[in-house]
Coordinates of C-alpha atoms in Angstrom, one line a residue:
M18 CA -4.9 -37.3 3.8
E19 CA -7.4 -38.4 0.8
E20 CA -7.0 -38.7 -2.7
V21 CA -9.6 -36.2 -4.3
E22 CA -10.5 -35.9 -8.1
V23 CA -9.8 -32.2 -9.4
A24 CA -12.2 -31.3 -12.5
P25 CA -10.9 -29.4 -15.2
P26 CA -11.3 -25.6 -15.4
Q27 CA -14.4 -24.3 -16.8
A28 CA -14.9 -20.8 -18.4
M29 CA -12.5 -18.2 -16.8
E30 CA -11.0 -20.8 -14.4
V31 CA -7.3 -21.8 -14.2
R32 CA -6.3 -25.3 -12.4
I33 CA -3.0 -25.0 -10.6
K34 CA -0.2 -27.4 -9.4
I35 CA 0.4 -26.0 -5.9
L36 CA 4.2 -26.6 -5.2
F37 CA 4.1 -24.6 -1.7
T38 CA 1.6 -23.3 0.6
S39 CA 1.9 -21.8 3.9
L40 CA -0.2 -21.9 7.0
C41 CA -2.1 -18.8 8.0
H42 CA -4.2 -18.0 11.0
T43 CA -7.6 -17.6 8.7
D44 CA -6.9 -21.1 8.0
V45 CA -7.1 -22.3 11.3
Y46 CA -10.0 -19.8 12.6
F47 CA -12.1 -21.6 10.1
W48 CA -11.0 -25.3 10.8
E49 CA -11.9 -24.5 14.2
A50 CA -15.5 -23.2 12.9
K51 CA -15.6 -20.4 15.3
G52 CA -18.2 -17.7 14.7
Q53 CA -19.2 -18.7 11.2
T54 CA -21.6 -21.0 9.1
P55 CA -19.2 -24.0 8.7
V56 CA -19.1 -25.5 5.1
F57 CA -18.1 -29.1 5.4
P58 CA -16.3 -30.9 4.0
R59 CA -13.9 -28.2 2.5
I60 CA -10.3 -28.1 1.9
F61 CA -8.7 -25.4 3.4
G62 CA -5.3 -23.3 2.6
H63 CA -4.9 -20.0 1.0
E64 CA -1.4 -18.8 1.1
A65 CA 0.8 -20.5 -1.9
S66 CA 2.6 -20.5 -5.1
G67 CA 2.2 -22.8 -8.0
I68 CA 2.3 -23.5 -11.7
V69 CA -0.6 -23.5 -14.4
E70 CA -1.4 -26.8 -15.2
S71 CA -4.4 -26.1 -17.7
V72 CA -6.9 -23.1 -18.5
G73 CA -10.4 -23.0 -19.1
E74 CA -12.4 -21.2 -21.8
G75 CA -12.0 -17.5 -22.2
V76 CA -8.5 -17.1 -20.2
T77 CA -5.9 -15.2 -22.4
E78 CA -3.3 -13.9 -19.9
L79 CA -2.4 -17.2 -18.4
Q80 CA -0.9 -20.5 -20.0
P81 CA 0.2 -23.8 -18.7
G82 CA 3.9 -23.3 -17.2
D83 CA 3.3 -20.0 -15.8
H84 CA 4.0 -19.4 -12.2
V85 CA 1.9 -17.9 -10.1
L86 CA 0.4 -16.9 -6.7
P87 CA -3.5 -17.7 -6.1
V88 CA -5.2 -15.1 -3.8
F89 CA -8.3 -15.4 -1.8
T90 CA -9.3 -12.3 -3.3
G91 CA -9.4 -11.4 -6.9
E92 CA -9.6 -8.6 -9.4
C93 CA -12.1 -8.6 -12.3
K94 CA -10.6 -5.8 -13.7
E95 CA -14.3 -4.9 -15.0
C96 CA -16.4 -3.5 -11.8
P97 CA -16.0 0.1 -10.2
H98 CA -13.8 -1.2 -7.8
C99 CA -11.3 -2.5 -10.2
K100 CA -11.3 0.5 -12.4
S101 CA -10.8 2.7 -9.3
E102 CA -7.2 3.6 -8.6
E103 CA -8.1 3.7 -4.7
S104 CA -9.8 0.0 -4.3
N105 CA -8.9 -3.3 -4.4
M106 CA -12.1 -4.5 -3.1
C107 CA -13.6 -6.3 -6.3
D108 CA -17.2 -6.8 -6.4
L109 CA -17.0 -10.1 -8.1
L110 CA -13.9 -11.7 -6.6
R111 CA -13.7 -10.0 -2.9
I112 CA -13.2 -12.6 -0.1
N113 CA -16.3 -14.9 0.7
T114 CA -15.7 -17.1 3.2
D115 CA -19.3 -19.1 3.0
R116 CA -19.0 -19.8 -0.9
G117 CA -17.9 -23.2 -1.1
V118 CA -18.3 -23.4 -4.9
M119 CA -17.0 -21.8 -8.1
L120 CA -18.8 -18.6 -9.4
N121 CA -19.3 -20.2 -13.0
D122 CA -21.9 -23.1 -12.1
N123 CA -22.0 -23.0 -8.3
K124 CA -20.3 -26.3 -8.3
S125 CA -17.1 -27.6 -6.5
R126 CA -14.4 -28.8 -8.6
F127 CA -13.0 -31.1 -6.0
S128 CA -14.9 -34.5 -5.4
I129 CA -14.7 -37.9 -4.1
N130 CA -16.6 -40.7 -5.6
G131 CA -18.6 -38.2 -7.2
K132 CA -19.5 -36.5 -3.8
P133 CA -18.4 -32.6 -3.6
I134 CA -15.7 -31.4 -1.4
Y135 CA -15.9 -27.6 -1.0
H136 CA -13.9 -24.8 -1.8
F137 CA -12.2 -22.4 1.0
V138 CA -12.1 -18.6 -0.3
G139 CA -11.7 -19.5 -3.6
T140 CA -8.2 -21.1 -3.4
S141 CA -8.1 -24.1 -1.4
T142 CA -4.3 -25.0 -1.6
F143 CA -4.0 -27.7 0.8
S144 CA -4.4 -29.8 -2.3
E145 CA -1.7 -30.6 -5.0
Y146 CA -3.9 -29.2 -7.6
T147 CA -6.5 -26.5 -7.4
V148 CA -9.2 -24.7 -9.6
V149 CA -9.1 -20.9 -9.1
H150 CA -10.8 -18.0 -10.8
V151 CA -8.8 -16.5 -13.5
G152 CA -9.2 -13.4 -11.5
C153 CA -7.6 -14.5 -8.5
V154 CA -4.2 -15.8 -9.8
A155 CA -1.1 -13.2 -9.9
K156 CA 1.1 -14.1 -12.6
I157 CA 4.9 -13.6 -11.6
N158 CA 8.5 -13.6 -12.5
P159 CA 9.4 -17.2 -13.5
A160 CA 12.5 -16.9 -11.6
A161 CA 11.3 -15.9 -8.2
P162 CA 11.7 -19.0 -5.9
L163 CA 8.5 -19.9 -5.1
D164 CA 9.3 -21.5 -1.6
K165 CA 9.7 -18.1 -0.5
V166 CA 7.2 -15.5 -2.9
C167 CA 4.2 -17.9 -1.5
V168 CA 4.0 -16.1 1.6
L169 CA 2.9 -13.1 -0.3
S170 CA -0.3 -14.3 -1.3
C171 CA -1.9 -13.5 2.2
G172 CA -0.5 -12.1 5.4
I173 CA 2.9 -10.5 4.5
S174 CA 1.3 -8.6 1.6
T175 CA -1.4 -7.4 4.2
G176 CA 1.0 -6.0 6.5
L177 CA 3.4 -4.7 4.1
G178 CA 0.8 -2.6 2.3
A179 CA -0.9 -1.3 5.1
T180 CA 2.3 0.7 5.9
L181 CA 3.4 1.3 2.1
N182 CA 0.1 1.9 0.7
V183 CA -2.0 3.1 3.2
A184 CA -0.1 4.6 6.5
K185 CA 2.8 5.8 3.8
P186 CA 5.3 6.8 6.5
K187 CA 7.8 9.3 5.3
K188 CA 11.7 8.9 5.7
G189 CA 12.9 9.4 9.1
Q190 CA 9.3 9.4 10.7
S191 CA 8.1 7.4 13.5
V192 CA 5.8 4.2 13.6
A193 CA 4.1 2.3 16.2
I194 CA 3.2 -1.2 15.2
F195 CA 0.4 -3.4 17.4
G196 CA 0.7 -7.0 17.4
L197 CA 4.3 -8.6 16.1
G198 CA 2.7 -11.6 14.6
A199 CA 3.4 -12.4 10.9
V200 CA 1.3 -9.3 9.8
G201 CA 2.6 -7.0 12.4
L202 CA 6.3 -7.7 11.5
A203 CA 5.5 -7.4 7.9
A204 CA 4.0 -3.8 8.6
A205 CA 7.4 -3.4 10.6
E206 CA 9.4 -4.5 7.3
G207 CA 7.3 -1.9 5.2
A208 CA 8.3 0.9 8.0
R209 CA 11.9 0.2 7.7
M210 CA 11.5 0.0 3.7
S211 CA 10.2 3.5 4.1
G212 CA 13.1 4.6 6.3
A213 CA 11.4 5.0 9.2
S214 CA 13.5 6.3 12.4
R215 CA 11.7 4.6 15.0
I216 CA 9.6 1.6 14.8
I217 CA 8.1 0.7 18.3
G218 CA 6.7 -2.6 18.6
V219 CA 3.4 -3.0 21.0
D220 CA 2.9 -6.6 22.1
L221 CA 1.5 -8.5 25.1
N222 CA 4.0 -11.2 24.5
P223 CA 7.7 -10.2 25.3
N224 CA 9.2 -13.5 23.8
R225 CA 8.4 -11.6 20.3
F226 CA 10.6 -8.8 20.9
D227 CA 13.8 -10.2 20.2
E228 CA 12.4 -11.7 16.6
A229 CA 11.0 -8.3 15.9
K230 CA 14.6 -6.7 15.8
K231 CA 15.2 -8.5 12.4
F232 CA 12.3 -6.7 10.9
G233 CA 13.5 -3.4 12.0
V234 CA 11.9 -2.6 15.3
T235 CA 13.9 -0.6 17.5
E236 CA 11.9 -0.3 20.7
F237 CA 9.3 -2.1 22.5
V238 CA 6.0 -1.6 24.6
N239 CA 4.5 -4.2 26.7
P240 CA 1.0 -2.8 28.0
K241 CA 1.2 -5.1 31.0
D242 CA 4.1 -3.0 32.3
H243 CA 2.7 -0.1 32.6
S244 CA -0.2 1.6 34.7
K245 CA -1.5 4.0 32.2
P246 CA -2.9 3.4 28.5
V247 CA -0.4 2.4 26.1
Q248 CA -1.5 5.3 24.1
E249 CA -0.3 8.0 26.8
V250 CA 3.0 5.8 27.2
I251 CA 3.9 6.1 23.5
A252 CA 2.7 10.0 23.4
E253 CA 5.3 10.5 26.2
M254 CA 8.1 8.5 24.4
T255 CA 7.5 10.2 21.4
N256 CA 6.7 14.1 22.0
G257 CA 2.9 14.0 21.5
G258 CA 2.6 10.9 19.2
V259 CA 4.0 8.5 16.6
D260 CA 3.6 9.9 12.9
R261 CA 1.8 6.7 11.9
S262 CA 0.7 3.6 13.7
V263 CA -0.5 0.0 12.2
E264 CA -2.7 -2.0 14.1
C265 CA -2.6 -5.8 13.4
T266 CA -4.3 -7.7 16.3
G267 CA -7.8 -7.3 15.8
N268 CA -8.5 -6.3 19.6
I269 CA -10.7 -3.4 19.8
N270 CA -8.5 -1.8 22.6
A271 CA -5.5 -2.1 20.7
M272 CA -7.1 -0.6 17.8
I273 CA -8.7 2.5 19.9
S274 CA -4.9 2.8 21.2
A275 CA -3.3 2.8 17.8
F276 CA -5.4 5.7 16.8
E277 CA -5.2 7.7 20.0
C278 CA -1.2 7.2 20.1
V279 CA -0.7 9.0 16.8
H280 CA 0.3 12.9 16.8
D281 CA -2.1 15.6 16.2
G282 CA -1.9 17.5 13.1
W283 CA -0.5 14.9 10.7
G284 CA -0.8 11.4 12.6
V285 CA -2.5 8.4 10.7
A286 CA -3.5 5.3 12.2
V287 CA -4.3 2.2 10.0
L288 CA -6.3 -0.8 11.0
V289 CA -5.5 -4.2 9.6
G290 CA -6.7 -6.4 12.5
V291 CA -10.5 -8.1 11.8
P292 CA -12.3 -7.5 15.0
N293 CA -15.1 -9.0 16.8
K294 CA -18.6 -8.8 15.2
D295 CA -19.8 -7.0 18.3
D296 CA -16.9 -4.8 18.9
A297 CA -17.6 -0.8 18.5
F298 CA -14.8 1.8 18.0
K299 CA -15.2 4.4 20.5
T300 CA -13.0 7.6 21.0
H301 CA -13.4 11.1 21.3
P302 CA -14.3 13.1 18.5
M303 CA -11.8 15.9 19.3
N304 CA -9.1 13.2 18.7
L305 CA -10.2 13.3 14.6
L306 CA -10.9 17.1 14.6
N307 CA -7.3 18.1 16.1
E308 CA -6.3 16.4 12.5
R309 CA -5.6 12.6 13.2
T310 CA -6.7 10.4 10.4
L311 CA -8.2 7.0 10.9
K312 CA -7.9 4.6 8.1
G313 CA -8.7 0.9 7.2
T314 CA -7.2 -1.5 4.6
F315 CA -8.0 -4.9 3.1
F316 CA -5.2 -6.9 1.8
G317 CA -2.8 -3.8 2.4
N318 CA -4.5 -2.1 -0.7
F319 CA -2.8 -4.5 -3.1
K320 CA -4.7 -5.4 -6.5
P321 CA -3.9 -9.1 -6.6
R322 CA -3.2 -9.1 -10.3
T323 CA -1.8 -5.8 -11.0
D324 CA 0.2 -5.2 -8.0
L325 CA 1.5 -8.6 -6.7
P326 CA 4.0 -9.0 -9.6
S327 CA 6.1 -5.8 -8.5
V328 CA 5.9 -7.1 -4.6
V329 CA 7.5 -10.0 -6.1
E330 CA 10.1 -7.8 -7.9
K331 CA 10.7 -5.8 -4.6
Y332 CA 11.9 -9.7 -3.0
M333 CA 13.9 -10.0 -6.3
N334 CA 15.5 -6.6 -6.3
K335 CA 16.3 -7.2 -2.3
E336 CA 14.6 -4.5 -1.1
L337 CA 12.1 -6.5 0.8
E338 CA 13.5 -9.7 2.8
L339 CA 11.1 -12.7 2.8
E340 CA 13.4 -15.6 4.4
K341 CA 12.9 -14.0 7.8
F342 CA 9.1 -14.8 7.9
I343 CA 9.6 -18.3 7.3
T344 CA 10.2 -20.1 10.8
H345 CA 9.6 -23.8 9.8
E346 CA 9.1 -26.2 7.0
V347 CA 7.4 -29.5 6.8
P348 CA 6.6 -31.9 3.8
F349 CA 2.7 -32.0 2.8
S350 CA 2.0 -35.4 4.7
E351 CA 3.2 -33.9 7.9
I352 CA 0.9 -30.8 7.5
N353 CA -0.7 -31.1 11.0
K354 CA 2.7 -30.2 12.7
A355 CA 2.1 -26.9 10.7
F356 CA -1.2 -26.3 12.7
D357 CA 0.6 -27.6 16.1
Y358 CA 3.0 -25.2 15.6
M359 CA 0.5 -22.3 14.8
L360 CA -1.5 -23.0 17.7
Q361 CA 1.7 -23.3 20.1
G362 CA 2.6 -19.7 18.9
A363 CA 5.4 -20.9 17.4
G364 CA 7.4 -18.8 14.9
L365 CA 6.0 -17.1 12.3
R366 CA 5.0 -19.3 8.6
C367 CA 5.4 -22.6 8.5
L368 CA 6.4 -23.5 4.6
I369 CA 4.7 -26.8 3.4
R370 CA 6.5 -28.8 0.6
M371 CA 3.6 -30.2 -1.8
G372 CA 4.2 -33.5 -3.1
E373 CA 6.2 -35.0 -0.3

């Protein structure tokens, strides 16, 4: 733990007092510095909730005291993507893992004795205060419990939106979910909310199957238990294939299986997991010509500022359950325990209480 100085927000920036943050696998991935250009030293953390402490020049829709979710990707509301109803991939503020400074002046707002400490995906929530571009801040219902809705600022919305916004299963349809981590279980929760009749969970770890029942998963397939490809197993179970599938592992073989296990004529497969940079997706073109659809999604196709407030309302209306995603809780002073839980594969989300 180190004391850092957090500078006031500049134009179009907001300084937020972070109250709760949780650990997402992306933090661990960049902390381990695998396969990217590491920026050092930097403050990690990107799944969080807090209260606006102060606002910079030009900020009109937020004021001190507002309850907010900082988000790793943004919505400037001006670019072609933001003006499109179909995209959430803002030209100005979409995720940038290499940038460690603010857009306004290419400088960091964090420092120790005048030396800069760099930002991470524009959020850096493992700090009691952080400075974020206004376009990456979703203003939410002040009655929403910040210790629950903080998980909506990354992984849970990604999985939930992949199902609700992209796969769009109809009531009574069947859905296969590949990967039963937090994102996959959020995708299952979306299938449950949509009224899917069968939700088939696919994972190599059978220990995840019991937990997944809480999220509406009705059947389980472990590819290791079968001699034939898992897409063939699912096709046999479902009389030709599932109506929808959502892939949440990033494993290229799981992506191909997720596509090939959907029913011809109307099946839709959605890819969520991030692949390795050298991966190539291979399938026979007839799988597409036979009227299967393959889609990708980023952050569940939610526009952060426009859409996240309504996802919070789904929780407030008891349509969406969030408590079951939070399996551990630690004070900020014991944040390393959260990393230990994640590296051991224990539970789903570990909530970190700031100021303790």
